[in-house]
Coordinates of C-alpha atoms and ligand atoms in Angstrom, one line a residue:
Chain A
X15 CA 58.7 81.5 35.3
X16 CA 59.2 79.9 31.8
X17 CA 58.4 76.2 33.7
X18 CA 55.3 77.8 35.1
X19 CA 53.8 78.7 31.8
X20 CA 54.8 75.6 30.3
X21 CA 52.6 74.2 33.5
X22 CA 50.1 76.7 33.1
X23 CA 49.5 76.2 29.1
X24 CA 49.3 72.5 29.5
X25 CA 46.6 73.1 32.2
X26 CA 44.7 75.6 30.8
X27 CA 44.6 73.8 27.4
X28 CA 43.2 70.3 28.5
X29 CA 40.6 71.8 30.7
X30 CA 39.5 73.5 28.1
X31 CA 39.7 70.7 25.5
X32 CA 38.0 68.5 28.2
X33 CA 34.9 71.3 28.3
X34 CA 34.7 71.5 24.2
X35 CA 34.5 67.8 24.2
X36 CA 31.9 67.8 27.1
X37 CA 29.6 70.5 24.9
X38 CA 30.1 68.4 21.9
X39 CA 29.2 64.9 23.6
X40 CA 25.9 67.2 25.1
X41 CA 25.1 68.5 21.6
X42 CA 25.1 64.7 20.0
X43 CA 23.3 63.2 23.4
X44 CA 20.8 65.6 24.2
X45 CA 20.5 68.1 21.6
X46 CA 22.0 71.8 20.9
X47 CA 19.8 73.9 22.9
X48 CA 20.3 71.8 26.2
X49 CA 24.2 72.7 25.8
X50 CA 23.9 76.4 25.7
X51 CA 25.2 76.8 28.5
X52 CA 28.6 74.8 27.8
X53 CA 28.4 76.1 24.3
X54 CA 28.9 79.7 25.7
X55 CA 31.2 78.3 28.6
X56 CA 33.8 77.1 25.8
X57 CA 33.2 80.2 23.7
X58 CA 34.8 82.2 26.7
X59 CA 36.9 79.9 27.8
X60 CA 39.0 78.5 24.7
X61 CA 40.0 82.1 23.1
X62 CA 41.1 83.3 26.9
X63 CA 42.9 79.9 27.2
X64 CA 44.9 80.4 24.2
X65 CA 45.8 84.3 24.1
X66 CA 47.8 83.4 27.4
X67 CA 49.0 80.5 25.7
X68 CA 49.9 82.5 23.0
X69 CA 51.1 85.9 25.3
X70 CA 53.4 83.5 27.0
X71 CA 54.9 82.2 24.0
X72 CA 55.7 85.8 22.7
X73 CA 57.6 86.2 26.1
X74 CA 59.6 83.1 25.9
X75 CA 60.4 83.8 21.9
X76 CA 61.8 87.4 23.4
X77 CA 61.7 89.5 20.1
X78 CA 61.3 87.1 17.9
X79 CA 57.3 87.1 19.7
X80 CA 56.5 89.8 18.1
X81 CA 57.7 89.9 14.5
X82 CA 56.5 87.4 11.9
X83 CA 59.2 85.2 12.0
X84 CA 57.4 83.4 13.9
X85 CA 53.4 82.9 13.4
X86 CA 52.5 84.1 17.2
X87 CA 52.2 87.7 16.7
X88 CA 49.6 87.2 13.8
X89 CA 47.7 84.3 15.7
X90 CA 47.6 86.4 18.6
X91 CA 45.8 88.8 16.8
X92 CA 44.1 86.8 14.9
X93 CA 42.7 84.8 18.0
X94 CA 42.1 88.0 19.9
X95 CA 38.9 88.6 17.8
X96 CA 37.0 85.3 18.5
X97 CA 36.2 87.9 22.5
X98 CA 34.3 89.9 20.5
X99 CA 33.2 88.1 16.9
X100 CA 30.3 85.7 17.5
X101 CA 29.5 87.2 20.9
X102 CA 31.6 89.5 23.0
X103 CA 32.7 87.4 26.1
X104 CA 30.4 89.0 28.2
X105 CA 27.4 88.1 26.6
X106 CA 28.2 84.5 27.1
X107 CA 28.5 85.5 30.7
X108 CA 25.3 86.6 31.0
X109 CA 23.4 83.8 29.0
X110 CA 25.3 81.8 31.5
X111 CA 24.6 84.0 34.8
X112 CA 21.4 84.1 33.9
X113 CA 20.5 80.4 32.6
X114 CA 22.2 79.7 36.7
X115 CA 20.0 82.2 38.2
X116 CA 16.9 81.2 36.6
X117 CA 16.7 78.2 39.4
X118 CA 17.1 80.2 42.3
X119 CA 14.1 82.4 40.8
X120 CA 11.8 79.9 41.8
X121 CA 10.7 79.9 45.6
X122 CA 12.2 76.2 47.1
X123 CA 15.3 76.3 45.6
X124 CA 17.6 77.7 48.3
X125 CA 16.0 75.0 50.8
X126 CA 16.9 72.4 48.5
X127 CA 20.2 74.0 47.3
X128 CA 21.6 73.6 50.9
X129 CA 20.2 70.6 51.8
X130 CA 22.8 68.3 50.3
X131 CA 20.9 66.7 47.4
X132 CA 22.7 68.9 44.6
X133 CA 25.9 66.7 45.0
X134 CA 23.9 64.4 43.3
X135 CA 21.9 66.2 40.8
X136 CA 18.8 65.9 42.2
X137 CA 18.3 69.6 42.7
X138 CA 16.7 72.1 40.6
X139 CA 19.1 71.4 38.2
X140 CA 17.6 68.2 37.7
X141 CA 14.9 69.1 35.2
X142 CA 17.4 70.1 32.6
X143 CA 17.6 66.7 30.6
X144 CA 21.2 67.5 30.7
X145 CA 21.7 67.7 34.0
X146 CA 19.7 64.1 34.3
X147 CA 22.3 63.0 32.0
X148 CA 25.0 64.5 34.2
X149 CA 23.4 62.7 37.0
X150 CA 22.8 58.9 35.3
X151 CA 26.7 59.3 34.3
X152 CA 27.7 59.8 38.1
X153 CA 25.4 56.9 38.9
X154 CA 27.3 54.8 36.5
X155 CA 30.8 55.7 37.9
X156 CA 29.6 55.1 41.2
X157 CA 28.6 52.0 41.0
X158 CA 31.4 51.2 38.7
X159 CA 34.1 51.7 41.6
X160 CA 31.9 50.9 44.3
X161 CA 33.8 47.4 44.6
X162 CA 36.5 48.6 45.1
X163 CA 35.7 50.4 48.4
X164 CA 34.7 47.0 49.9
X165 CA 31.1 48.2 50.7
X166 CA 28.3 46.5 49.3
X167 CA 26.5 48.7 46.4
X168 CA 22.9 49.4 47.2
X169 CA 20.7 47.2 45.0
X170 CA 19.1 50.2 43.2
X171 CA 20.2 53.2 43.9
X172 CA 17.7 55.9 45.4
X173 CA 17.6 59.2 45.4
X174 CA 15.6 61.9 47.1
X175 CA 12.8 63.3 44.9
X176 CA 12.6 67.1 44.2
X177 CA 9.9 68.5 46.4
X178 CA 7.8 70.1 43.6
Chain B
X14 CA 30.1 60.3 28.5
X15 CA 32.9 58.9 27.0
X16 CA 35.6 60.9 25.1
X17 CA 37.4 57.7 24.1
X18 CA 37.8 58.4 20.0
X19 CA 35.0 56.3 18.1
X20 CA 37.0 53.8 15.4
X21 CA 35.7 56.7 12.7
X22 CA 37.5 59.5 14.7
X23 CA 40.9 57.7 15.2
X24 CA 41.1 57.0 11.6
X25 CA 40.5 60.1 10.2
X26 CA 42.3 61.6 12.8
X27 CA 45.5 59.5 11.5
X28 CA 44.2 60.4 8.1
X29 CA 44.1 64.4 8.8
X30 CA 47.9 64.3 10.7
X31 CA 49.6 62.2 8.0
X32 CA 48.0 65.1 5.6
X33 CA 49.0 67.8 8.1
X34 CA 52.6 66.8 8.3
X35 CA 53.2 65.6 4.8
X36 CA 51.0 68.3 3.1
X37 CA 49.5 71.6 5.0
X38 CA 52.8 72.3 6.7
X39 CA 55.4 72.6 4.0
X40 CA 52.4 74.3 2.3
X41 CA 52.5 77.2 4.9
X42 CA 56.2 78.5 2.9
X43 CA 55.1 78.7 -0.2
X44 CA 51.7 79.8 0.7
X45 CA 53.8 83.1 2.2
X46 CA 56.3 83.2 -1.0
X47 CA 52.6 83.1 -3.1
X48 CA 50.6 85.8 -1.3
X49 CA 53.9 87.9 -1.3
X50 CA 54.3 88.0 -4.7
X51 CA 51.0 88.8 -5.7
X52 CA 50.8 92.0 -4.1
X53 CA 47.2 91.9 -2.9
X54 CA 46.2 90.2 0.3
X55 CA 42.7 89.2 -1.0
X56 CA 44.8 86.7 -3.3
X57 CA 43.5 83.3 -3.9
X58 CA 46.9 81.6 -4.1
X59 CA 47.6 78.3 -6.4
X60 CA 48.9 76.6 -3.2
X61 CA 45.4 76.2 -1.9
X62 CA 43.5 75.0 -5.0
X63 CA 46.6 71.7 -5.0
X64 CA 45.9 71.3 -0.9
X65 CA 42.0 71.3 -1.6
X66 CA 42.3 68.7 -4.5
X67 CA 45.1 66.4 -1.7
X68 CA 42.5 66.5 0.6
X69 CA 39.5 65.2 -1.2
X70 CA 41.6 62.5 -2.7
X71 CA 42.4 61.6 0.5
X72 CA 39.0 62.0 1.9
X73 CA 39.1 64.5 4.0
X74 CA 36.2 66.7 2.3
X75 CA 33.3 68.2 3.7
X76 CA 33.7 66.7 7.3
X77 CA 31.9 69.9 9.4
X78 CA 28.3 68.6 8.7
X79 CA 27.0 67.1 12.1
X80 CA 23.8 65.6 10.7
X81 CA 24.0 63.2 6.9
X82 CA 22.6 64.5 4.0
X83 CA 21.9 64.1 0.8
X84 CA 25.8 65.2 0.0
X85 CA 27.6 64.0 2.9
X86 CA 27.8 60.8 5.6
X87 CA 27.7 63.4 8.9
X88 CA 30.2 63.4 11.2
X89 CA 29.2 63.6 15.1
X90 CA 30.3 67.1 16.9
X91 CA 32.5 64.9 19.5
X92 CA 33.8 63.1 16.5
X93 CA 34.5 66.0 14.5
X94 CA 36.2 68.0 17.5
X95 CA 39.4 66.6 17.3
X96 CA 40.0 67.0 13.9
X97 CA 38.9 70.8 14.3
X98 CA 41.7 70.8 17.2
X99 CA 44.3 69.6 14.3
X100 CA 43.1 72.1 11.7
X101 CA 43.7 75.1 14.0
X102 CA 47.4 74.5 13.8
X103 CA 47.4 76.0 10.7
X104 CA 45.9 78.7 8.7
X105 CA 45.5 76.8 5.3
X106 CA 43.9 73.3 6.8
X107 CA 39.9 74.5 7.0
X108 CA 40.2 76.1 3.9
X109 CA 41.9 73.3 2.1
X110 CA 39.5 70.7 3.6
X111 CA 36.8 72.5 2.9
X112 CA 35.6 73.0 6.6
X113 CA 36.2 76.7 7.0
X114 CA 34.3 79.5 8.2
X115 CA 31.7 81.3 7.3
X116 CA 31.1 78.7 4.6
X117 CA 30.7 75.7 6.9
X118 CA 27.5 77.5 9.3
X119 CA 26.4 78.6 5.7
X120 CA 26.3 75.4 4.2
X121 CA 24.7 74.1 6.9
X122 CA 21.8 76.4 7.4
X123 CA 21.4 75.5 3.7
X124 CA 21.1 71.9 4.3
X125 CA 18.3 72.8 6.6
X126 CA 16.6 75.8 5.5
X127 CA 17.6 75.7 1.8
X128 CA 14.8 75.3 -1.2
X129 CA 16.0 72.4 -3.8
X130 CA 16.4 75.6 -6.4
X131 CA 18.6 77.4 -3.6
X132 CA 20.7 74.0 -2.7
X133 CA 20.8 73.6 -6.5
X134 CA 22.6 77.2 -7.2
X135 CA 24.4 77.8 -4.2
X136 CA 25.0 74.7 -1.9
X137 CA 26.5 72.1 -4.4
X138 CA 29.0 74.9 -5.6
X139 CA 29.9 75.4 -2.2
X140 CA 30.2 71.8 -1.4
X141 CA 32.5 71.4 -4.2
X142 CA 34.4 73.8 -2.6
X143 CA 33.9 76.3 -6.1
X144 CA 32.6 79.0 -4.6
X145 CA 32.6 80.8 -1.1
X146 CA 29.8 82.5 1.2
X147 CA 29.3 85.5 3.8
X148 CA 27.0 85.6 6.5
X149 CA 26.0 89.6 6.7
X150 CA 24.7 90.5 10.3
X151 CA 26.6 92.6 12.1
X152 CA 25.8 96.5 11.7
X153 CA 28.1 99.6 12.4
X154 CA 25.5 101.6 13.6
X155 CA 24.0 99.0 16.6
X156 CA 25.2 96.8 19.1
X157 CA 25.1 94.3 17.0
X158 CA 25.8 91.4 19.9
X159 CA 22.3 91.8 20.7
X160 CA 20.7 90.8 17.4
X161 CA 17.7 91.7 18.1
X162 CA 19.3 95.9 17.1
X163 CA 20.1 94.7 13.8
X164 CA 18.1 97.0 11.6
X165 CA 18.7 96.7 7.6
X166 CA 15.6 97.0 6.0
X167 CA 14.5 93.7 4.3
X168 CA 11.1 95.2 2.2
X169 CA 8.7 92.7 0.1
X170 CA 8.1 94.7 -3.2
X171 CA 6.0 92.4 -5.2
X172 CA 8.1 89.4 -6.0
X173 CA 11.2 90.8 -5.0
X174 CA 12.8 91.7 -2.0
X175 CA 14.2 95.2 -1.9
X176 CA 17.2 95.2 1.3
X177 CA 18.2 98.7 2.1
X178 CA 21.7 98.9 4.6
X179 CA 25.0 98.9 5.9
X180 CA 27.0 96.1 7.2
X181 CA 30.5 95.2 8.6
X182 CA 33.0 92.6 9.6
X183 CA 31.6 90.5 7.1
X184 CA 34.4 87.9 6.7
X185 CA 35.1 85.8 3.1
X186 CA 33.7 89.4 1.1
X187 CA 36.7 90.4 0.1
X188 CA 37.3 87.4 -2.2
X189 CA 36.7 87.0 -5.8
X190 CA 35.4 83.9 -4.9
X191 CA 32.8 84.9 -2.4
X192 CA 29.4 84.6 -4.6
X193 CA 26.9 84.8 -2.4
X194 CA 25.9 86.4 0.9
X195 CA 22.9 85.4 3.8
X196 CA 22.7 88.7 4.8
X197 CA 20.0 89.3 8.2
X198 CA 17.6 92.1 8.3
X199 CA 14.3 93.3 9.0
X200 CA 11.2 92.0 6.7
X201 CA 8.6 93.4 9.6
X202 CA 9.6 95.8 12.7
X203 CA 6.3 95.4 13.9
X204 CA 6.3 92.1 14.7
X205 CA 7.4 90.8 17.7
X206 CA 11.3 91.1 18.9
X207 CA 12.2 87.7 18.2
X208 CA 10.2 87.5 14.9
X209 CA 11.5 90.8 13.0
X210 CA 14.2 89.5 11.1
X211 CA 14.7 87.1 8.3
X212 CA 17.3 85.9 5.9
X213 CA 18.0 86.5 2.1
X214 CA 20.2 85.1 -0.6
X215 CA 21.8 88.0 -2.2
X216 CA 24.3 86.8 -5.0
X217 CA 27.6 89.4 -4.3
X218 CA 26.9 91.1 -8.0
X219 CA 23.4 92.4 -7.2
X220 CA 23.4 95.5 -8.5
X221 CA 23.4 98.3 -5.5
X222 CA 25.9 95.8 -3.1
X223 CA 29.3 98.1 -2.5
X224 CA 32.1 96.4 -0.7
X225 CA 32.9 100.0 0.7
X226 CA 36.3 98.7 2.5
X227 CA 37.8 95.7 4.0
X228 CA 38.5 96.0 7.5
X229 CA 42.3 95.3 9.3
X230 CA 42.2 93.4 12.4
X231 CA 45.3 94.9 14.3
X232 CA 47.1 96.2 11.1
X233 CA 47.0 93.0 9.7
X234 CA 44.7 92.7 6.2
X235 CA 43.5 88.9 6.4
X236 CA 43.0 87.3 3.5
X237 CA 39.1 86.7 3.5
X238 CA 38.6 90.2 4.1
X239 CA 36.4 91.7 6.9
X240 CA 34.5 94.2 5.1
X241 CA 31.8 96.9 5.3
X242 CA 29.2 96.4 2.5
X243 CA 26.1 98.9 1.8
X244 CA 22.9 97.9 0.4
X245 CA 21.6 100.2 -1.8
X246 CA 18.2 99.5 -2.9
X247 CA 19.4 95.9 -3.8
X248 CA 16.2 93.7 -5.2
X249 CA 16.5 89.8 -5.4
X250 CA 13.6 87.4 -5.6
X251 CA 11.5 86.5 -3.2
X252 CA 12.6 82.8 -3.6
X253 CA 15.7 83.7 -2.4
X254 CA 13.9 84.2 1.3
X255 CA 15.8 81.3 3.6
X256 CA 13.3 79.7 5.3
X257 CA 10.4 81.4 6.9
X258 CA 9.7 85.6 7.0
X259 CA 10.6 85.9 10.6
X260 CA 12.3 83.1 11.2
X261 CA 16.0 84.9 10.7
X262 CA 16.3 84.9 14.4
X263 CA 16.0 81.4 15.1
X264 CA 18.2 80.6 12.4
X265 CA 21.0 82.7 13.1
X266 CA 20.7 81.0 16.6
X267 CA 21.1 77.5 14.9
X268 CA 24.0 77.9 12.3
X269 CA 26.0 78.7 15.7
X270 CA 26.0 75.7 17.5
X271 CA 28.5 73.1 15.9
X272 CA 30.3 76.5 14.7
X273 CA 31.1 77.1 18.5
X274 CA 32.7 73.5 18.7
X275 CA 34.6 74.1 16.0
X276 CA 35.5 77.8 16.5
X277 CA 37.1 76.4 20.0
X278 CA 38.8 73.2 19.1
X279 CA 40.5 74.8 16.2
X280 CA 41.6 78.1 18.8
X281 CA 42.9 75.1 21.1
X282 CA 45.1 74.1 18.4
X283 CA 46.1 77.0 18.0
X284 CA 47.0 77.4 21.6
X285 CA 48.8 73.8 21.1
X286 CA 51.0 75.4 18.9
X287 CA 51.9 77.9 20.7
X288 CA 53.0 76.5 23.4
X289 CA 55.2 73.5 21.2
X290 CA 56.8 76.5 19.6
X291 CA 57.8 78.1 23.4
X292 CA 59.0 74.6 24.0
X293 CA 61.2 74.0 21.6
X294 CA 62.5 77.6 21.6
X295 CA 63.3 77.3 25.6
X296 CA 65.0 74.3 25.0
X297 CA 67.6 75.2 22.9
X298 CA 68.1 79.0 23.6
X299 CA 70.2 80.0 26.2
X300 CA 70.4 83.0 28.7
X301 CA 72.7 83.2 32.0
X302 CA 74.9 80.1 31.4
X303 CA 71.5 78.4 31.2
X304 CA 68.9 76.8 28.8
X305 CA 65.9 79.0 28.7
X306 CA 63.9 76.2 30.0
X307 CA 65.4 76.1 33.1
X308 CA 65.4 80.0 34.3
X309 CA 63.3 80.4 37.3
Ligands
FAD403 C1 60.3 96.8 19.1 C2 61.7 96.4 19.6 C3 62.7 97.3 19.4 C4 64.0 96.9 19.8 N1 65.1 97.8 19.6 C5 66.4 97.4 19.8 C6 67.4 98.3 19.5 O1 67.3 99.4 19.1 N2 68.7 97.8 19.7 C7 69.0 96.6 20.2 O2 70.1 96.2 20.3 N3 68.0 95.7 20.5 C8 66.7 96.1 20.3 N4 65.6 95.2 20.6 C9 65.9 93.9 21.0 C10 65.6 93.7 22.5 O3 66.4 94.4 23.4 C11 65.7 92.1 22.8 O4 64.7 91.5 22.1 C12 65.7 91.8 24.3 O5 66.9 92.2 24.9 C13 65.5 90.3 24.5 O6 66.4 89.6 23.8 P1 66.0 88.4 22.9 O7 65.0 88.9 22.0 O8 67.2 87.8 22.3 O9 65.3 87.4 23.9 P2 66.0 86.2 24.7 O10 67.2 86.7 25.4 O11 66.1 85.0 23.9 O12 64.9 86.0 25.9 C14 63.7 85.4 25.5 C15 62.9 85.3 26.8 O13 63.5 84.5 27.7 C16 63.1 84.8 29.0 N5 64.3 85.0 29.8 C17 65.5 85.5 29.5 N6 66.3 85.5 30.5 C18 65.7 85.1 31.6 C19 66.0 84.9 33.0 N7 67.2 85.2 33.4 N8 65.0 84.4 33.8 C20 63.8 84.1 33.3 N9 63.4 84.3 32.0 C21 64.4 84.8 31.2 C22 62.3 86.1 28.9 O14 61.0 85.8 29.0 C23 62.7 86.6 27.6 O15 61.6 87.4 27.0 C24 64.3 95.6 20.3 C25 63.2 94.7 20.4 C26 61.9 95.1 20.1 C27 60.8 94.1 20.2
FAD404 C1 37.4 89.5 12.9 C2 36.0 89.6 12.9 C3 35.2 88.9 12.1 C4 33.8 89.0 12.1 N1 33.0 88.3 11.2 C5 31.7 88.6 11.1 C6 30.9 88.0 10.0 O1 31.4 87.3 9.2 N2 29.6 88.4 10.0 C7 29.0 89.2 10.9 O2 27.8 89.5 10.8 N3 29.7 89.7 11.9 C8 31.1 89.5 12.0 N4 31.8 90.0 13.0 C9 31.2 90.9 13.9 C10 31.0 90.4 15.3 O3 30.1 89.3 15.4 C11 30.6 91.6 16.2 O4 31.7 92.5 16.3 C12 30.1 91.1 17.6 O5 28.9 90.4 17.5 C13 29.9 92.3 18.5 O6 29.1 93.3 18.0 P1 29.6 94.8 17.9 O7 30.9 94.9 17.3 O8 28.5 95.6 17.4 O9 29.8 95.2 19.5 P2 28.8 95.8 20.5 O10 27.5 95.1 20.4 O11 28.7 97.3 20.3 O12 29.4 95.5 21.9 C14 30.6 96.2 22.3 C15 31.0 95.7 23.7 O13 30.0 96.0 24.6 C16 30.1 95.0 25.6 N5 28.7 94.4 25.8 C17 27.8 94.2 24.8 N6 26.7 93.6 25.3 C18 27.0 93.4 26.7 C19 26.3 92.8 27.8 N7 25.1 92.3 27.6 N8 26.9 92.8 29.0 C20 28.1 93.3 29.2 N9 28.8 93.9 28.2 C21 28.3 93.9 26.9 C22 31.1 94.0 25.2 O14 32.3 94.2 25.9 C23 31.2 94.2 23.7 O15 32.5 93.8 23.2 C24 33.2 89.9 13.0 C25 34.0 90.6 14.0 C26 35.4 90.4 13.9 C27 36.2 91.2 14.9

């Protein structure tokens, strides 16, 4: 059990660092309001991340956990309050449920959606200048290891254009 | 995208964990001896004034601000992150670097927003770290998570601004060093949703501002305070509007973006904590004939 939340914190917390630093690289690339949907993705995900964290350690520590002997009990509470101050979790949610539905609003979308293309960004994601970003970067990896596969790499790379 | 540290980042970084381990931590006992012994949880203790003048000796001042400007170099977000990360291990290092909140959001909407007179009286103080800010938005009587309810009253009186309401969880009020407030309210509820609301400058002695209580968070009375305010017919200037009438909306939306960054990497430090602490406590505690550590 104690092993599995050792696992389990060192998981949680680099995803989560890796997802902050991914919002951050977006703001300084492509500006603050084409990461809003990260920015509220790390605003759920980082407090969550480290109340288990922090719940687990309070286990572990036995009584200690909860007295002040130690600094958990206060940071737990402390950290508890960043669900609800600057936006309760689920109002990140919804900016983020809702900035994902927008897509599917317009008519074409579900054709294109299943039609393969999205693995490489070229859906109706692709007019976010992030997600253009997102897709140049997978370009670059892809032809970076390409080598390495023994297949020749195509001279330019082409994509499918989005229907509309 | 590359998360590789940029030659600035790593040498700050080693910069910020030399001052961590030789300064900030040790700093966390007395820092509990201080506040203990003053009796008052709102205390401003010695320990913190000595960390603040470490760290700007060592340069480690003022590094929140994503963009340079006339006061600072600028620090990129992804350069920055890291060395929120490091800060959240403890409670003393934003303040002591000068890089905590609300003041950093605050400052930074003043570097943006701010008229030369308003940079001038309340920006360099808080760049010097001399003074400290609130940010006044959130309302007891609305759902204050969608902005758009927040309802003080925000009324243009001939040159002055007369701000009528009640606020709470406003963090940093409860310190004798909290100055000033941006407080967010209504200047025209006829105006479109997004275009009601504006932001004023009201210095914390305006006559007619009550701090009415400061707020526990789970029992526990942190030292900035969370605290309801009222404003009671309170009349500043109308040069201490920030920005445009109407624009508060748009503004509050900006001062959150870095603040998110740093809000998370210094909750993942936290968390980093944490789980060194369960570490080294399973390592060496024993249950059952075996380490801690090793217990199924
Ligand atoms: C509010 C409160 C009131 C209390 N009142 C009393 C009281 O009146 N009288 C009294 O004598 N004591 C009291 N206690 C103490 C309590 O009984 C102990 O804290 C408890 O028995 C755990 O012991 P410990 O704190 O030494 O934790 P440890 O024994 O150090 O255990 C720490 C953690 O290790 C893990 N662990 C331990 N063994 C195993 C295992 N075999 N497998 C997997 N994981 C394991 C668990 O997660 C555990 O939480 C009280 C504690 C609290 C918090
Ligand atoms: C420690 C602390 C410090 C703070 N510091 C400041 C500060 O300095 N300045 C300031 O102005 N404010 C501050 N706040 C206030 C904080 O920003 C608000 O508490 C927060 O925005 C939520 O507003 P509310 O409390 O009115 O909750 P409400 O808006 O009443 O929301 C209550 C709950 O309703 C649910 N909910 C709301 N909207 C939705 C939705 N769309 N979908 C689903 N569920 C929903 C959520 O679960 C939410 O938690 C602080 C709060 C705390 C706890």
């Amino acid at each position: 059990m104690i092993q599995t939340w050792i696992a389990e914190g060192r998981i949680e917390i680099d995803q989560a660092r890796l997802l902050t630093l991914y919002a951050a690289w977006l703001m300084d690339n492509v500006g603050n309001k084409a990461a809003r949907t990260e920015i509220s993705a790390i605003k759920v995900v980082a407090p969550n991340v480290a109340l288990r964290v922090i719940d687990n350690a309070i286990q572990a520590h036995g009584g200690g956990g909860v007295s002040d002997d130690f600094p958990l009990a206060a940071m737990y509470a402390g950290i508890r309050t960043l669900r609800i101050a600057d936006g309760p979790d689920e109002v990140h949610r919804m900016v983020i449920a809702r900035r994902e539905l927008r897509r599917y609003a317009e008519s074409g979308a579900d054709a294109w959606a299943s039609s393969g293309a999205w693995l490489m960004g070229a859906g109706p994601r692709a007019a976010d200048p992030a997600r253009r970003l997102g897709r140049e970067s997978v370009l670059r990896v892809v032809s970076r290891y390409w080598p390495a596969t023994g297949c020749t790499p195509p001279a330019a790379p082409t994509f499918p254009t989005h229907p509309r | 995208m590359d998360f590789e540290f940029s030659p600035k980042a790593a040498e700050l970084r080693q910069r910020l964990v030399e001052f961590m381990d030789e300064r900030i931590i040790p700093a966390e006992a007395i820092y509990r001896q201080q506040m203990e012994a003053s009796g008052d949880p709102h205390f401003h203790p010695p320990v913190i004034e000595e960390l603040k003048a470490e760290a700007r000796t060592r340069g480690l001042w003022n590094l929140f601000l994503p963009h340079a400007t006339e006061w600072t170099e600028g620090l990129s977000n992804l350069d920055y992150a890291p060395l929120a990360e490091i800060l959240g291990r403890s409670p003393l290092a934003s303040e002591a670097l000068n890089c905590a909140a609300p003041d950093t959001g605050n400052m930074e909407i003043l570097t943006m927003f701010g008229t030369p007179e308003q940079q001038d009286r309340w920006l360099v103080p808080l760049l010097e770290g001399e003074i400290r800010s609130c940010f006044a938005m959130t309302e007891p009587a609305v759902a204050s998570s969608d902005a758009t309810n927040i309802e003080c009253s925000i009324r243009r009186d001939g040159d002055e601004y007369v701000i009528n309401g009640r606020k709470w969880w406003i963090s940093g009020a409860a310190s004798s060093r909290c100055k000033v407030a941006i407080v967010m309210g209504k200047t025209d509820p006829d105006a479109p949703t997004h275009s009601q609301q504006s932001m004023v400058l009201v210095p914390m002695d305006a006559p007619g501002l009550v701090i009415e209580r400061a707020l526990p968070v789970f029992g526990y009375q942190d030292r900035e305070g969370h605290c309801e305010l009222s404003f009671n017919d309170v009349r500043v200037p109308v040069t201490n509007l920030l920005g445009t009438e109407g624009g508060g909306f748009a503004m509050a939306q900006a001062r959150l973006g870095p603040g998110r960054i740093h809000h998370c990497m210094r909750t993942l430090g936290a968390a980093e904590r944490a789980l060194e602490l369960m570490c080294r406590r399973v390592v060496e505690r024993e249950a059952f004939g075996k380490p801690l550590a090793s217990q199924v």
